[in-house]
PDB file of C-alpha atoms in Angstrom:
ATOM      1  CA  UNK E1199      80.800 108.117 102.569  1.00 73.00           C
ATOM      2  CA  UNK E1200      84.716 108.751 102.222  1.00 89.00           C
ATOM      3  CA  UNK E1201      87.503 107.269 100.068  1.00 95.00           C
ATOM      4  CA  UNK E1202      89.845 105.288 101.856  1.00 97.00           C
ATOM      5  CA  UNK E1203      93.769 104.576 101.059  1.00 97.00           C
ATOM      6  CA  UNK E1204      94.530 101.075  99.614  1.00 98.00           C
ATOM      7  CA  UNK E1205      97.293  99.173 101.477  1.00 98.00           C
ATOM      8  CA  UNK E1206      99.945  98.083  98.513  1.00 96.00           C
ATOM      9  CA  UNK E1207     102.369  95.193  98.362  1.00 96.00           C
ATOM     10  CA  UNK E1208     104.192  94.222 100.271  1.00 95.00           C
ATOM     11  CA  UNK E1209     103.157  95.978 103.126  1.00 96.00           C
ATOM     12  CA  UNK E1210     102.743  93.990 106.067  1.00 97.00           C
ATOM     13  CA  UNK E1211      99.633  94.877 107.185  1.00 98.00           C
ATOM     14  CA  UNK E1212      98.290  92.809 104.032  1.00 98.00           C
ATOM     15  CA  UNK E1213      99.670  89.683 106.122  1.00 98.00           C
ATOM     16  CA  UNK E1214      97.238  90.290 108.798  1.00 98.00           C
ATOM     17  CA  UNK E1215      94.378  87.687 109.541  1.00 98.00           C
ATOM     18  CA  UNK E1216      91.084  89.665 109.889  1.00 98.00           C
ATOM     19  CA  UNK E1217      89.024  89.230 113.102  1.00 98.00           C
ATOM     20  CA  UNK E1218      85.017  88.272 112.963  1.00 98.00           C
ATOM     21  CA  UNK E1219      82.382  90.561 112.876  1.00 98.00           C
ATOM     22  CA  UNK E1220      80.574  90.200 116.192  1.00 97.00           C
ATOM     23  CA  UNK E1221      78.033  92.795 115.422  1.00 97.00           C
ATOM     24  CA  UNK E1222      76.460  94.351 112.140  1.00 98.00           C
ATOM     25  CA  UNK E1223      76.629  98.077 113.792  1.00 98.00           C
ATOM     26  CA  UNK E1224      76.526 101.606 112.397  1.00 98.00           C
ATOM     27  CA  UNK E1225      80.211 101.184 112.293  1.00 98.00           C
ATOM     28  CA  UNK E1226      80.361  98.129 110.229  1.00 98.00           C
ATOM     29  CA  UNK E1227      77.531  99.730 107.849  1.00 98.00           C
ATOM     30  CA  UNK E1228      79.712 102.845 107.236  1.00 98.00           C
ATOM     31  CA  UNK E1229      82.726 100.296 106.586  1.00 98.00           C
ATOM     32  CA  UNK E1230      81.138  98.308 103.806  1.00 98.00           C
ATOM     33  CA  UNK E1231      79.568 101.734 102.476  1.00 98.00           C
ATOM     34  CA  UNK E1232      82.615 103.328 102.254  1.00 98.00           C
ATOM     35  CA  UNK E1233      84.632 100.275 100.847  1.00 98.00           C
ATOM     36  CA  UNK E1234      82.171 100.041  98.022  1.00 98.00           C
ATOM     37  CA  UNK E1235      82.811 103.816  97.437  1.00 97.00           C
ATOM     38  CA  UNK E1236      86.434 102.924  97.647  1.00 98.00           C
ATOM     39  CA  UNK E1237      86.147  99.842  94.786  1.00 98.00           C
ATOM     40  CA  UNK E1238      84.506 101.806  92.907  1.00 97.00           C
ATOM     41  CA  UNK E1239      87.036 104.649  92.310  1.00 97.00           C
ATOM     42  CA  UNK E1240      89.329 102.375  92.386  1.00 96.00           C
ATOM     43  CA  UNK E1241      88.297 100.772  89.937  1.00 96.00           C
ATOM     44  CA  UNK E1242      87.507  97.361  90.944  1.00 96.00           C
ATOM     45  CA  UNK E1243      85.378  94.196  91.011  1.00 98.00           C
ATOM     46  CA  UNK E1244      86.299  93.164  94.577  1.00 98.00           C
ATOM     47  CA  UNK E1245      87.494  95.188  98.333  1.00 98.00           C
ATOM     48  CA  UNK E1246      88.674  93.253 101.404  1.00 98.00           C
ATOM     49  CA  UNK E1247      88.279  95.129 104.819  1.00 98.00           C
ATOM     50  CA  UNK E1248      92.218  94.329 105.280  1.00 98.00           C
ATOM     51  CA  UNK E1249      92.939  96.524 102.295  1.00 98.00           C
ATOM     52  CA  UNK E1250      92.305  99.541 103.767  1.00 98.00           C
ATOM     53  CA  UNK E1251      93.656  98.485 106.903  1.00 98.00           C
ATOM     54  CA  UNK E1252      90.554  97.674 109.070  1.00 98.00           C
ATOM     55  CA  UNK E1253      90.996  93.717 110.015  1.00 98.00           C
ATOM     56  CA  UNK E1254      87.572  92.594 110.453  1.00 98.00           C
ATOM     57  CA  UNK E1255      85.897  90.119 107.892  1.00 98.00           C
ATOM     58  CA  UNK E1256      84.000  92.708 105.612  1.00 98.00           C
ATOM     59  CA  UNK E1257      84.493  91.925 101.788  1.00 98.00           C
ATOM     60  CA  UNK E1258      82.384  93.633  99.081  1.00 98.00           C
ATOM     61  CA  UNK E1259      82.422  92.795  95.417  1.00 98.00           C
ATOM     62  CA  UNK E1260      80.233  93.659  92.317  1.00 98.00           C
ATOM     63  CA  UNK E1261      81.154  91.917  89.190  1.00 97.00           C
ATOM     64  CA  UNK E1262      78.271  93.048  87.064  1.00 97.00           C
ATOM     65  CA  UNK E1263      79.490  95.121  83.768  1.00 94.00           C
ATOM     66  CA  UNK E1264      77.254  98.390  84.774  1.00 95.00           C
ATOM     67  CA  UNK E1265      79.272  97.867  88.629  1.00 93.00           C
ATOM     68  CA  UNK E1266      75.203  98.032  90.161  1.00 96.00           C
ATOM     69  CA  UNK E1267      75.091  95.296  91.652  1.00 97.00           C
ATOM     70  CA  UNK E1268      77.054  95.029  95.020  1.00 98.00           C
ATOM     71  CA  UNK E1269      77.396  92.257  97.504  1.00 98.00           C
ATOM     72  CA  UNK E1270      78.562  92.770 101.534  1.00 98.00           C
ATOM     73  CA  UNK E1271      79.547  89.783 102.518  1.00 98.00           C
ATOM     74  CA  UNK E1272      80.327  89.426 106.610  1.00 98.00           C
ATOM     75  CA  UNK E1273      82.068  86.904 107.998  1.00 98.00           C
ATOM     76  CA  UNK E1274      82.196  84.898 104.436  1.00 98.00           C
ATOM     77  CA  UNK E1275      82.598  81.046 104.542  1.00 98.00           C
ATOM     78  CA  UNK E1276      83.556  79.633 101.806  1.00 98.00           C
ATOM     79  CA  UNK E1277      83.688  76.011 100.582  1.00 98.00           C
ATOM     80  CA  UNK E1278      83.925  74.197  97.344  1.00 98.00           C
ATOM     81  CA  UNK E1279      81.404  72.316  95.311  1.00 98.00           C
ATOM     82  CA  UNK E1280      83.007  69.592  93.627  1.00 94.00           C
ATOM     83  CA  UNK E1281      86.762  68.949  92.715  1.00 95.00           C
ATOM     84  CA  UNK E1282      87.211  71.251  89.391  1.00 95.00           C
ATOM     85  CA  UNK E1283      89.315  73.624  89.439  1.00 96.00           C
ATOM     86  CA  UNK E1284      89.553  76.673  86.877  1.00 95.00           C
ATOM     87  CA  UNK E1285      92.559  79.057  86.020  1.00 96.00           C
ATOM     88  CA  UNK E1286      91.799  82.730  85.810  1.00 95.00           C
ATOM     89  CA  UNK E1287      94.166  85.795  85.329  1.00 96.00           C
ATOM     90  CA  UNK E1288      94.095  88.111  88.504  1.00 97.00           C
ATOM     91  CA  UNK E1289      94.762  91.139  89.283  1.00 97.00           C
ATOM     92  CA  UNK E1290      94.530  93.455  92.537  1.00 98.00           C
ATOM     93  CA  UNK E1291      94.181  96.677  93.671  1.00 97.00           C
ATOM     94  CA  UNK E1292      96.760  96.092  96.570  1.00 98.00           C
ATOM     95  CA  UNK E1293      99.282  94.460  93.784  1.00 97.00           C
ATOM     96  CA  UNK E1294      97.829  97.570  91.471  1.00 95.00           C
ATOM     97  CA  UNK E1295      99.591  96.960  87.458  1.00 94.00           C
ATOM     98  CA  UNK E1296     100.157  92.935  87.830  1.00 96.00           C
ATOM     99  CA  UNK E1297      97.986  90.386  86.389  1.00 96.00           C
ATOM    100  CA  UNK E1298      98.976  86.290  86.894  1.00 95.00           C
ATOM    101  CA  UNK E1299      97.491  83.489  86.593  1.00 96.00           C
ATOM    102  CA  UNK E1300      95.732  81.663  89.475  1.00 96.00           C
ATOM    103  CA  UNK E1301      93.771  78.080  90.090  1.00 96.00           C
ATOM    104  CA  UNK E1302      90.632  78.250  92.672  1.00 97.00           C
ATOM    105  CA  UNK E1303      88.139  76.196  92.463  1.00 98.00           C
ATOM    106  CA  UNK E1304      85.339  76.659  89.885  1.00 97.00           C
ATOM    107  CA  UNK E1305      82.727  76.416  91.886  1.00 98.00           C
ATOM    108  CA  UNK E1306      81.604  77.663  95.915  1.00 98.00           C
ATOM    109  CA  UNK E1307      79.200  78.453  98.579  1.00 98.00           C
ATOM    110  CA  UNK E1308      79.607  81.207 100.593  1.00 98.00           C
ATOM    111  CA  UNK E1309      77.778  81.973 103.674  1.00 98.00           C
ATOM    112  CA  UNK E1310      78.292  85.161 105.239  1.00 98.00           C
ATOM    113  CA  UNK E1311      76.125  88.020 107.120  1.00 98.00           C
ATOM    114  CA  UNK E1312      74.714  90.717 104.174  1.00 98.00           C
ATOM    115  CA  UNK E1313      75.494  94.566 104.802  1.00 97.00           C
ATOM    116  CA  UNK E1314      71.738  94.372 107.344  1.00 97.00           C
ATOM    117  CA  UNK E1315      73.237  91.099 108.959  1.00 98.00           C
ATOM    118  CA  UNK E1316      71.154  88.849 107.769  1.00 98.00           C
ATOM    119  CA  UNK E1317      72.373  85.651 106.902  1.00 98.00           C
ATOM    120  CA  UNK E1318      72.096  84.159 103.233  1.00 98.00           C
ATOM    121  CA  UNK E1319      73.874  81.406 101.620  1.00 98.00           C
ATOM    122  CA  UNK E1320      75.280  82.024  98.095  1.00 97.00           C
ATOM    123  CA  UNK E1321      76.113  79.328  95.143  1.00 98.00           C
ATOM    124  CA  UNK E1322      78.613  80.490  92.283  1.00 97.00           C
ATOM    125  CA  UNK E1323      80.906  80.234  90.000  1.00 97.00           C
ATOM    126  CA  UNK E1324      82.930  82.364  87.278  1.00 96.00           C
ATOM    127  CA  UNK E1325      84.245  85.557  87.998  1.00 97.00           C
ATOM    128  CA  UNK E1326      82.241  86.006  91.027  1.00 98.00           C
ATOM    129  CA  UNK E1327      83.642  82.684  92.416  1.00 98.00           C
ATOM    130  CA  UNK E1328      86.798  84.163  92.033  1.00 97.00           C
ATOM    131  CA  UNK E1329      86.489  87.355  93.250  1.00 98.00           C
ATOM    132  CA  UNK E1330      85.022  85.855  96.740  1.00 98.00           C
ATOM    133  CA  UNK E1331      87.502  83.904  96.920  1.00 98.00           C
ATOM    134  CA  UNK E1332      90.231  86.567  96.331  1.00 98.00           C
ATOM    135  CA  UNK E1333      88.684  88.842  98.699  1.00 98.00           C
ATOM    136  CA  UNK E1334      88.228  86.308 101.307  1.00 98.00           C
ATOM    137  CA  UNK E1335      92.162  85.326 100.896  1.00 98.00           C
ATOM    138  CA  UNK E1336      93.054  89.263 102.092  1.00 98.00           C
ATOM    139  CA  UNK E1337      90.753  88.233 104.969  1.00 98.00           C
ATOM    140  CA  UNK E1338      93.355  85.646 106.049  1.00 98.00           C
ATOM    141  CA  UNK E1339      96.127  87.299 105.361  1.00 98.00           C
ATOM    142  CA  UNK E1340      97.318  86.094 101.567  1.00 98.00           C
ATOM    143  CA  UNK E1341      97.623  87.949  98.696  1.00 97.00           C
ATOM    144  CA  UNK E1342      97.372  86.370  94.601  1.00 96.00           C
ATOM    145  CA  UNK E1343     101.181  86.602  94.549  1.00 97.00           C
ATOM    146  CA  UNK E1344     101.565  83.903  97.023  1.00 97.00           C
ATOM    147  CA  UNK E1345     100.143  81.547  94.233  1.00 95.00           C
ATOM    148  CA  UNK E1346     102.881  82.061  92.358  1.00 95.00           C
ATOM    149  CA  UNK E1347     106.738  81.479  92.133  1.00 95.00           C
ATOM    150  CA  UNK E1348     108.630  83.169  94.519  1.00 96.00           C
ATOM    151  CA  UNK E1349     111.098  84.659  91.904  1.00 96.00           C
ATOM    152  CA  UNK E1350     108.292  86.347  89.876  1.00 95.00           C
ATOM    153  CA  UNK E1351     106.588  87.763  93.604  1.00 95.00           C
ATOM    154  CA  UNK E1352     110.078  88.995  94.505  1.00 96.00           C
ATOM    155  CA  UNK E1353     110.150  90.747  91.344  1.00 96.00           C
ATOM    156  CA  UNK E1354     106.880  92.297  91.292  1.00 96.00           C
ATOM    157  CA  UNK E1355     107.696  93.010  95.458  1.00 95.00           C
ATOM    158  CA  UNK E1356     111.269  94.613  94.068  1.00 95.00           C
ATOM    159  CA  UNK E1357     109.140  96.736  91.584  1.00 94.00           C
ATOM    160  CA  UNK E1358     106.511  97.950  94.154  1.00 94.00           C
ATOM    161  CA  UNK E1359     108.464  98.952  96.466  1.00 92.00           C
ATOM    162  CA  UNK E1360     110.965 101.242  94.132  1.00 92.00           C
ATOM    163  CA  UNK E1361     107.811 102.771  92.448  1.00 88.00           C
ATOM    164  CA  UNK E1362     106.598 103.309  96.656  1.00 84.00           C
ATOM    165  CA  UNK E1363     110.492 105.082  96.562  1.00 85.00           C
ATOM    166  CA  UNK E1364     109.897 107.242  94.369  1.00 84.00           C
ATOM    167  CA  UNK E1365     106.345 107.926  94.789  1.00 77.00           C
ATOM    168  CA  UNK E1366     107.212 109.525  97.828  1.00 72.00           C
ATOM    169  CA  UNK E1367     110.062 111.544  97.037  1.00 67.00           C
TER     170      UNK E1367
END
């Protein structure tokens, strides 16, 4: 298993829609191995494939307290159960530092391929509603900022990219 770098906002290659999983290979086993690795360190609750620049539909997520019990979710579909909606305070590892609030709908089902392939279909709600549906958002190429005003994105952008500046001096 290996680390691998985070994309940060607002680099571009956040804004790219991930392409389906045709086949759950070696290759896409490694992937969602070394993602988890990857949230882990990080840490996190939740990794989209398009965060660490690979655009295919791989998420993972764990939102257990201990961070044992991971999901790989391939080609996740999600839909809503019902019409309530909950607000929740996200954060990212791509948008590392900046928490806002954001409304998603309280409750889903996912259906997606697990880390063998096999397909399952998942109910939830709560935190791991929200993470899904986070993750699956990098998938299409949107980040939590976009759910928010575009003066306080441009200033979290503006701050980003001078701590990027002088990161790399």
């Amino acid at each position: 298993m290996a680390l691998l770098d985070i994309l940060e906002f607002p680099d571009p290659r956040l804004r790219t829609e991930a392409k389906p999983v045709t086949s759950v290979d070696s290759s896409i086993k490694k992937l969602a191995a070394d993602m988890l690795e990857t949230m882990y360190a990080a840490p996190g609750i939740g990794l989209a494939a398009t965060q660490v620049n690979v655009h295919l539909r791989v998420i993972v997520v764990d939102v257990s307290e201990e961070g044992n019990a991971p999901h790989i979710l391939i080609n996740p579909v999600i839909t809503p159960i019902g019409d309530e909606l909950e607000e929740s305070q996200e954060g990212c590892l791509s948008v590392p530092g900046y928490y806002e609030t954001v409304q998603r709908p309280e409750r889903i089902r996912v259906e997606a391929l697990d880390g063998e392939g096999v397909p399952f279909t998942l109910e939830c709600d709560g935190l791991m509603a929200v993470c899904i549906q986070h993750e699956v958002d990098h998938l299409n190429g949107k980040l939590f900022v976009d759910y928010i005003s575009p003066l306080k994105r441009n200033r979290i952008r503006k701050k980003l990219e001078k701590s990027h500046r002088t990161a790399t001096r």
